CSV table of C-alpha atoms in Angstrom, one decimal:
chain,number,residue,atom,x,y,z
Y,371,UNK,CA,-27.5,55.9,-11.5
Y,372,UNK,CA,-26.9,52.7,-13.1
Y,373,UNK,CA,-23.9,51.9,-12.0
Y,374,UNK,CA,-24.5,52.4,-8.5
Y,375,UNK,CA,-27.5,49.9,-8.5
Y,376,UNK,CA,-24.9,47.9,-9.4
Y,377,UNK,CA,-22.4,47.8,-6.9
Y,378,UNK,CA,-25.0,48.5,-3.9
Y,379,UNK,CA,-26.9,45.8,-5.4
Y,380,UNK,CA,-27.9,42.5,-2.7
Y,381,UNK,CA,-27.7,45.2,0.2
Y,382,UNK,CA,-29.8,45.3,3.0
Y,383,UNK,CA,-31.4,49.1,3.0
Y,384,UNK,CA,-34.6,50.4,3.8
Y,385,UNK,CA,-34.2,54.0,2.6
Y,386,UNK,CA,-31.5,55.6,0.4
Y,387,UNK,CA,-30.3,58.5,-0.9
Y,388,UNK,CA,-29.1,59.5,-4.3
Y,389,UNK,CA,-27.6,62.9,-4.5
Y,390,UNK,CA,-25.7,64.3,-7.4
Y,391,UNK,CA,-22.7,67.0,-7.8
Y,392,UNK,CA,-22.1,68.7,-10.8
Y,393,UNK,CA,-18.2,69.4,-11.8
Y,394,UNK,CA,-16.4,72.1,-13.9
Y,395,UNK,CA,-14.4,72.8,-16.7
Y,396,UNK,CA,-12.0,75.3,-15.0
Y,397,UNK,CA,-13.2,78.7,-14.1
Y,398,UNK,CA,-15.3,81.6,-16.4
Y,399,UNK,CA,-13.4,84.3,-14.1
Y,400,UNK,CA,-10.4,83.6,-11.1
Y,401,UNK,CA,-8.6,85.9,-9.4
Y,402,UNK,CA,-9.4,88.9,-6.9
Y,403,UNK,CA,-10.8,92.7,-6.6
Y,404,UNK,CA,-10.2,94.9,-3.9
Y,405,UNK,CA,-8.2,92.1,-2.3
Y,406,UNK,CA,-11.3,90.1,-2.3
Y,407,UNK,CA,-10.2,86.2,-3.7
Y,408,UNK,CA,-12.9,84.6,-6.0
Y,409,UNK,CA,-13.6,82.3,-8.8
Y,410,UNK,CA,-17.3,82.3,-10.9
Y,411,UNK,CA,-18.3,79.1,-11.1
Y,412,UNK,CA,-18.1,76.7,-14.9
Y,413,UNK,CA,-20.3,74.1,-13.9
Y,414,UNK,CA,-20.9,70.9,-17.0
Y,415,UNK,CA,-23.4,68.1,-17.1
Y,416,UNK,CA,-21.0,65.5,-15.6
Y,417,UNK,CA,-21.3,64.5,-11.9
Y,418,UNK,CA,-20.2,62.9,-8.6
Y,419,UNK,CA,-22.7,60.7,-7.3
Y,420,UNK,CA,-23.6,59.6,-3.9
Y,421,UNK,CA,-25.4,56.9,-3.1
Y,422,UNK,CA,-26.1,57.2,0.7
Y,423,UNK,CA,-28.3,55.0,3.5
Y,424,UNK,CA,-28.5,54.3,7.3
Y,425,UNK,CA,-25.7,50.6,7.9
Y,426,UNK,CA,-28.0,48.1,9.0
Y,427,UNK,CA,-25.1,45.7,7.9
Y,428,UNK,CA,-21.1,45.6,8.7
Y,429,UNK,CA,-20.3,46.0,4.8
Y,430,UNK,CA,-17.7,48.5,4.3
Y,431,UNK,CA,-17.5,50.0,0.7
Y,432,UNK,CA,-14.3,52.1,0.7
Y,433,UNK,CA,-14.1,55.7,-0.3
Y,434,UNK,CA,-11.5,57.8,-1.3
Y,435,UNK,CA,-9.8,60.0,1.7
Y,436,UNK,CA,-11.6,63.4,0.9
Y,437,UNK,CA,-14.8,61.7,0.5
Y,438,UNK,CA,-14.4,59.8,3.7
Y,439,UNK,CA,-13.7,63.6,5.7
Y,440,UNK,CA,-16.4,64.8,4.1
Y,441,UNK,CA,-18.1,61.6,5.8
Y,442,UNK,CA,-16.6,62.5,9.4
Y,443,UNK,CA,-17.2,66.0,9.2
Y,444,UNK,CA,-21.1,65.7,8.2
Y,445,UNK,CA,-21.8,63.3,10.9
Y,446,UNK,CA,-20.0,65.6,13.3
Y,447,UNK,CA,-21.2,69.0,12.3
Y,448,UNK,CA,-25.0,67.4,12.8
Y,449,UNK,CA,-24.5,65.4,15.7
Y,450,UNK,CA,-25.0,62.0,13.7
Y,451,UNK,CA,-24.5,58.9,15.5
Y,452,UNK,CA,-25.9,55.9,13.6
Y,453,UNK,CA,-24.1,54.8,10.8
Y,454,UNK,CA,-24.2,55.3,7.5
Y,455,UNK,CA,-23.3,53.4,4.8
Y,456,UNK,CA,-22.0,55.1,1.4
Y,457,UNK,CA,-21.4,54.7,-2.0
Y,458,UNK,CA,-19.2,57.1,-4.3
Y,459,UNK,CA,-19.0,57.3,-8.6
Y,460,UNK,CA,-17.4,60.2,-10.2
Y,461,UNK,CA,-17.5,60.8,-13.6
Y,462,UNK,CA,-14.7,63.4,-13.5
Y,463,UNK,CA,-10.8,63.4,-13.4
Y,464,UNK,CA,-8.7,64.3,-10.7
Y,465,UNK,CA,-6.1,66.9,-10.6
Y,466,UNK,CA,-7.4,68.2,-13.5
Y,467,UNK,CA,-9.3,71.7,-12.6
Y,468,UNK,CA,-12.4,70.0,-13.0
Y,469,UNK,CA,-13.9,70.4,-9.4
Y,470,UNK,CA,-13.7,66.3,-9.1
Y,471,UNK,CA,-13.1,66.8,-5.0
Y,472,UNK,CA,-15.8,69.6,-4.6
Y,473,UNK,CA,-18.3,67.4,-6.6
Y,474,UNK,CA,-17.1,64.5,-4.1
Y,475,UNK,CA,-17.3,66.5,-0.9
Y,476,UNK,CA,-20.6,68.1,-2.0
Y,477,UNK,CA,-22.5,64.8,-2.7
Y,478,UNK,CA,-21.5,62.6,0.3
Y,479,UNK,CA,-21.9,65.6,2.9
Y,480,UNK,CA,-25.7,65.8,1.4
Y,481,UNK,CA,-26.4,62.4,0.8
Y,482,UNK,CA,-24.9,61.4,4.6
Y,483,UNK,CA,-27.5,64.2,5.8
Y,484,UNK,CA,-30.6,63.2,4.1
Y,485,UNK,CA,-29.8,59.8,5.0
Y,486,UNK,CA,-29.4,60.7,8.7
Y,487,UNK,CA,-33.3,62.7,8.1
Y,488,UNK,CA,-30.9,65.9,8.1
Y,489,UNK,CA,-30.6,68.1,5.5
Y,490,UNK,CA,-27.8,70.9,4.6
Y,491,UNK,CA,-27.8,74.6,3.2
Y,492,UNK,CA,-25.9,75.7,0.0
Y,493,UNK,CA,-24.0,78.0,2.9
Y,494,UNK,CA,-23.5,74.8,5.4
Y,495,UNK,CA,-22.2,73.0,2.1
Y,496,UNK,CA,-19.6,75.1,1.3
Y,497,UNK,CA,-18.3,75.7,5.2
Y,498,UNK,CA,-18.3,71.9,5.2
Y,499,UNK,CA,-16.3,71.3,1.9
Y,500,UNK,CA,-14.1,74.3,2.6
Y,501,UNK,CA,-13.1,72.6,5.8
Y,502,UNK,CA,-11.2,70.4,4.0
Y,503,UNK,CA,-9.7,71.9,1.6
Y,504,UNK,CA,-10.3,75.2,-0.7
Y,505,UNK,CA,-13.4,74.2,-3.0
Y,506,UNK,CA,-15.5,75.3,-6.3
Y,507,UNK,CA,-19.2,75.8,-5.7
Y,508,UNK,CA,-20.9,73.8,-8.6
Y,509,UNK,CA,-22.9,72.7,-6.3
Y,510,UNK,CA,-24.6,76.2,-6.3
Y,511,UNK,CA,-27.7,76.7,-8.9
Y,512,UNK,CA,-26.7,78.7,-12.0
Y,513,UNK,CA,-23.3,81.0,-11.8
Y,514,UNK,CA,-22.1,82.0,-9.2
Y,515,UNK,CA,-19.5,84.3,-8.2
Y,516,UNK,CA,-17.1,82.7,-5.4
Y,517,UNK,CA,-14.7,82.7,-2.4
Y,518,UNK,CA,-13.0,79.4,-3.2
Y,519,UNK,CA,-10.8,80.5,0.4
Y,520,UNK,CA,-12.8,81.6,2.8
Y,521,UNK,CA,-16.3,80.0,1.3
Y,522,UNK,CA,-17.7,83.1,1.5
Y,523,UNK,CA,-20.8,83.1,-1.0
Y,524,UNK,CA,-20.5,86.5,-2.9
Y,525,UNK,CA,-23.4,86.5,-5.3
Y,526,UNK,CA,-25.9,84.8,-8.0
Y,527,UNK,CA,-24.7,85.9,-11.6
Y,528,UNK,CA,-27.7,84.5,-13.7
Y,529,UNK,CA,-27.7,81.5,-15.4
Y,530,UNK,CA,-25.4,80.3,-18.5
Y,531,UNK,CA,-27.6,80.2,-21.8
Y,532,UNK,CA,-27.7,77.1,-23.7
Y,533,UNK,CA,-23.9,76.2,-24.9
Y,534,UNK,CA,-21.2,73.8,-24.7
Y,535,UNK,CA,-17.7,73.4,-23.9
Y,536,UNK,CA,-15.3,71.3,-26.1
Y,537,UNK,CA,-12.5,70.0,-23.3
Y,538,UNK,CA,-9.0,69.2,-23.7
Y,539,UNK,CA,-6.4,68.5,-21.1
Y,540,UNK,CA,-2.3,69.1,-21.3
Y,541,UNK,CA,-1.3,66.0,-18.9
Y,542,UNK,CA,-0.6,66.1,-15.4
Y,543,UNK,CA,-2.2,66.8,-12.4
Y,544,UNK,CA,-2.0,69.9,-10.2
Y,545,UNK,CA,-2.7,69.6,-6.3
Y,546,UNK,CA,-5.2,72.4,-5.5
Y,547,UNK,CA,-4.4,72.4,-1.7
Y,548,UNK,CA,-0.7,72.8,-2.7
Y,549,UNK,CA,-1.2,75.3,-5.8
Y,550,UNK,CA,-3.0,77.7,-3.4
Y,551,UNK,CA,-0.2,77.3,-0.9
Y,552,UNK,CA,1.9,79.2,-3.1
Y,553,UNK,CA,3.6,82.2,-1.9
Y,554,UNK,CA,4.0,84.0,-5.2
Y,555,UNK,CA,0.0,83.9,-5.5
Y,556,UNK,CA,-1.1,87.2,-3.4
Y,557,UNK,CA,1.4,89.4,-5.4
Y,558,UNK,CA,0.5,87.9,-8.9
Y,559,UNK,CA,-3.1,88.0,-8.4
Y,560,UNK,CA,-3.0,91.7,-7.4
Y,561,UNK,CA,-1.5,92.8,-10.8
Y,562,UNK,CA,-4.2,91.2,-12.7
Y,563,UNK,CA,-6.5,92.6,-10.8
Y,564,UNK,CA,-7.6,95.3,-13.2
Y,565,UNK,CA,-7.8,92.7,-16.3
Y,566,UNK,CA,-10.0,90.7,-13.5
Y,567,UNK,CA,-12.3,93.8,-13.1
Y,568,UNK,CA,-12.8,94.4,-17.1
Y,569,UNK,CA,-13.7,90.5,-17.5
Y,570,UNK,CA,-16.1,90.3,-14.1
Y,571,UNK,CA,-18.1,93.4,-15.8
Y,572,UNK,CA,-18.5,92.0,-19.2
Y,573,UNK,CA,-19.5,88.5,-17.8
Y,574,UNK,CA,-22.3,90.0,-15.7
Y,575,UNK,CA,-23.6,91.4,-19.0
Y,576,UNK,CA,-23.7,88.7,-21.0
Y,577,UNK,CA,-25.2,86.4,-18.6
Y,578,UNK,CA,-27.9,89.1,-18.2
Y,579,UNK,CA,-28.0,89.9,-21.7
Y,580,UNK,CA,-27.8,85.6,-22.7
Y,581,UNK,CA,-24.9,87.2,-25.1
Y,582,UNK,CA,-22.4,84.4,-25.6
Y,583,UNK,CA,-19.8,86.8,-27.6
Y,584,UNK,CA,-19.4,89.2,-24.5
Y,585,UNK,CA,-19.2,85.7,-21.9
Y,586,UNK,CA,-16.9,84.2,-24.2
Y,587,UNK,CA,-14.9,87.2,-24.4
Y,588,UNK,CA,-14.9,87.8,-20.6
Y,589,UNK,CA,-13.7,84.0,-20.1
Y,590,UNK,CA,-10.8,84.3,-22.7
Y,591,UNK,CA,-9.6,87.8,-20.8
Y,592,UNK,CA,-9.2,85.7,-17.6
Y,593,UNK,CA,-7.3,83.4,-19.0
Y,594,UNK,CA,-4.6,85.4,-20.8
Y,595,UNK,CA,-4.2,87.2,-16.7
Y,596,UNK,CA,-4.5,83.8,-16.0
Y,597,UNK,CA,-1.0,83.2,-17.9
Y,598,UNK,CA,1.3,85.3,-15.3
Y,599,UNK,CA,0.5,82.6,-12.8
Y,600,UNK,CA,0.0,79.4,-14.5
Y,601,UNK,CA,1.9,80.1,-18.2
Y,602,UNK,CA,-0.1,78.0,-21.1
Y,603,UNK,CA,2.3,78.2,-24.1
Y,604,UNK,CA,-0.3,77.0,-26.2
Y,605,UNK,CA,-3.3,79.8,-25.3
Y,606,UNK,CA,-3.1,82.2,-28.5
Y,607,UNK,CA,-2.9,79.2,-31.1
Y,608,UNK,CA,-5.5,77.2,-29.2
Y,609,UNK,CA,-7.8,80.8,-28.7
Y,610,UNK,CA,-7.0,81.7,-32.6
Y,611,UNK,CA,-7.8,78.0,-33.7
Y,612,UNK,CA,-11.1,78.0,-31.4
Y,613,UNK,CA,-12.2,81.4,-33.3
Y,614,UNK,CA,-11.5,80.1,-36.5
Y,615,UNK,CA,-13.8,76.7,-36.0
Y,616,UNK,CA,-16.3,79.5,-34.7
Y,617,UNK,CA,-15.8,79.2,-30.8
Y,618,UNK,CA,-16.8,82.1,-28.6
Y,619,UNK,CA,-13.7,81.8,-26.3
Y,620,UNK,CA,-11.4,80.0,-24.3
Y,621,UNK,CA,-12.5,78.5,-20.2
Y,622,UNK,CA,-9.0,77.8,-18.8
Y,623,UNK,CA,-8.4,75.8,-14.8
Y,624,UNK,CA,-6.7,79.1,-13.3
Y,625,UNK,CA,-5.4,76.2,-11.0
Y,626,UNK,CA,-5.7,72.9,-13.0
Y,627,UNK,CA,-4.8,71.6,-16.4
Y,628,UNK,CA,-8.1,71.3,-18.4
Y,629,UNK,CA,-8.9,74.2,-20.7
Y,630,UNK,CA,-12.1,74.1,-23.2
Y,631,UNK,CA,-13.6,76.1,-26.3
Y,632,UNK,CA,-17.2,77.4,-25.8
Y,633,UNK,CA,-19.7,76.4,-28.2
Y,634,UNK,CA,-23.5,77.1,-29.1
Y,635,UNK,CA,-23.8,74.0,-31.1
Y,636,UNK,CA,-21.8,71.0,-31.8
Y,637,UNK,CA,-21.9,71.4,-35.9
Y,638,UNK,CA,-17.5,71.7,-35.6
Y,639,UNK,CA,-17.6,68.7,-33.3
Y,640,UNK,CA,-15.8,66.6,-35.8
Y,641,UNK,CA,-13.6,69.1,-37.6
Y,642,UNK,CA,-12.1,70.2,-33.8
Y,643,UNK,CA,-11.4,66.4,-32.9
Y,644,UNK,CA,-10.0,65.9,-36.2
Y,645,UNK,CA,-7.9,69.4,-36.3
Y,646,UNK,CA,-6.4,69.1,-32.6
Y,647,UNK,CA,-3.8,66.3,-33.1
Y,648,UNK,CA,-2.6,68.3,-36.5
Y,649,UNK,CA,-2.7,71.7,-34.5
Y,650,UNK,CA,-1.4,70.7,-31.6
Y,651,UNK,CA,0.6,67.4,-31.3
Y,652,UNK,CA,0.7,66.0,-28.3
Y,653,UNK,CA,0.0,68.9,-26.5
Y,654,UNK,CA,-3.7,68.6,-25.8
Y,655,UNK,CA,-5.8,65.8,-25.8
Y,656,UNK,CA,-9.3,65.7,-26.4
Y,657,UNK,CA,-11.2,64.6,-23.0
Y,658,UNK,CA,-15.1,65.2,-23.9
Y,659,UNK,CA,-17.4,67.7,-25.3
Y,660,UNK,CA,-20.2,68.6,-22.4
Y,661,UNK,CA,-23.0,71.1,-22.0
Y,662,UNK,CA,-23.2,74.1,-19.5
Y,663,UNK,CA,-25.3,73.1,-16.4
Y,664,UNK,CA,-27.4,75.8,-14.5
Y,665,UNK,CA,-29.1,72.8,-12.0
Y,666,UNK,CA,-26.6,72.5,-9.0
Y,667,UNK,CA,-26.8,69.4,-6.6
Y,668,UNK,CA,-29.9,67.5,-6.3
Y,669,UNK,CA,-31.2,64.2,-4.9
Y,670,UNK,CA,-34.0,61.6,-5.5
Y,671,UNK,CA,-34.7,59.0,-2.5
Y,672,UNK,CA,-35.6,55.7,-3.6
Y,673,UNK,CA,-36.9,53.0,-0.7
């Protein structure tokens, strides 16, 4: 929390809270069963940080809009009337699938609570973030399996064994309120439905097994179904590349425009960054190789 140190530094606070958000490379699984919407959770060691304390000054540090909802909804969910003064550093990219404004919303609704003496559920947490707008829940412990609409919390799948994700991203940016909006989504989801089934199964098996062939494999189904709603040209080369550099699949953003391999070491680190301009032009580019995080949100207060 370097950083923020540095830009709250000189202010006048008795108490503060630090409270961090974990983001995502895509999805392991999106789509639906028995009409039931859901994505299972990708959450990575890189974070949205919140830096939170009671305003005993008239300072204003601006945040961005989301982050300043998640703000006015807190303080008005739990009856909060003193001010609070907050601070906001993300380490992920927007419009990218990466769960940037669920890491965003997640931190400051936490870090405006503890810093009000409050505190918030993972439940609470999601309602709150979903009120905005439809949200990942990184912010959940280990994998977790999702209603990203509704914020209904289906259940715990286990926790991700050690491994990494290699991430690349095709340009752009994709608005997730908008994306969702779509009205081609009910009909196109429903005919993946049974490719959505067959990878949900063999997921929950590797996570309980710790076998990264069967989750890789379950993560690379999804995204081929994936292809029927957002079309990647480059999927097969990029999943037959991956396999060949000794991958165990392919994460996609069902609604963003990240994608990753899955590692369980880093030895092809180099080769991959050297192969990906000579594989795929200027297709992809190479954003950042991260671990798999099991720890969901947490906070230290420093006085």
């Amino acid at each position: 929390c370097y950083f923020i140190d540095l830009v709250i530094a000189g202010t006048d606070r008795c108490m503060e809270f630090v409270v961090k958000s974990p983001g995502a490379c895509g999805e392991l699984i999106q789509g639906q069963i028995d009409g039931q919407n859901f994505l299972v959770t990708c959450p990575i060691e890189r974070y949205s940080i919140a830096t939170a304390w009671p305003k005993t000054t008239t300072q204003t540090h601006e945040l961005p809009y989301k982050a300043q909802q998640a703000v006015a909804v807190t303080k008005e969910y739990l009856r909060i009337v003193r001010d609070i003064d907050v601070v906001l550093y993300s380490e992920l990219k927007d419009g990218k699938g990466m769960a940037s404004s669920s890491a965003d919303i997640s931190a400051v609704c936490l870090a405006v609570a503890l810093a009000a003496g409050r505190h918030l559920s993972m439940q609470e947490l999601a309602r709150l973030a979903l009120s905005i707008e439809p949200s990942d829940a990184t912010f959940y412990p280990g994998i977790v399996q999702f209603d990203h609409l509704q914020g209904h919390f289906l259940r715990p799948l286990g926790h991700f064994p050690e491994a990494y994700i290699c991430i690349f991203d095709q340009g752009g940016v994709i608005d997730t309120v908008e994306f969702n909006a779509r009205e081609d989504l009910i009909s196109k989801r429903a005919a993946k439905e049974k490719e959505i089934q067959k990878a949900l199964t063999l997921l929950v098996e590797g996570l309980r097994k710790g076998d990264m062939i069967k989750i890789g494999t379950a993560a690379t189904m999804s995204a081929y179904a994936n292809q029927r709603i957002l079309p990647r040209p480059y999927l097969a080369d990029l999943d037959a590349w991956g396999k060949a550099l000794g991958a165990n699949g392919v994460i996609v953003a069902h609604s963003g425009t990240v994608c990753g391999l899955l590692l369980t070491d880093l030895k092809k680190l180099d080769d991959i960054r050297k192969g990906l301009s000579v594989e795929f032009g200027n297709t992809l580019t190479f954003l950042d190789c991260v671990k798999v995080y099991n720890g969901g949100i947490h906070f230290v207060r420093r006085s």
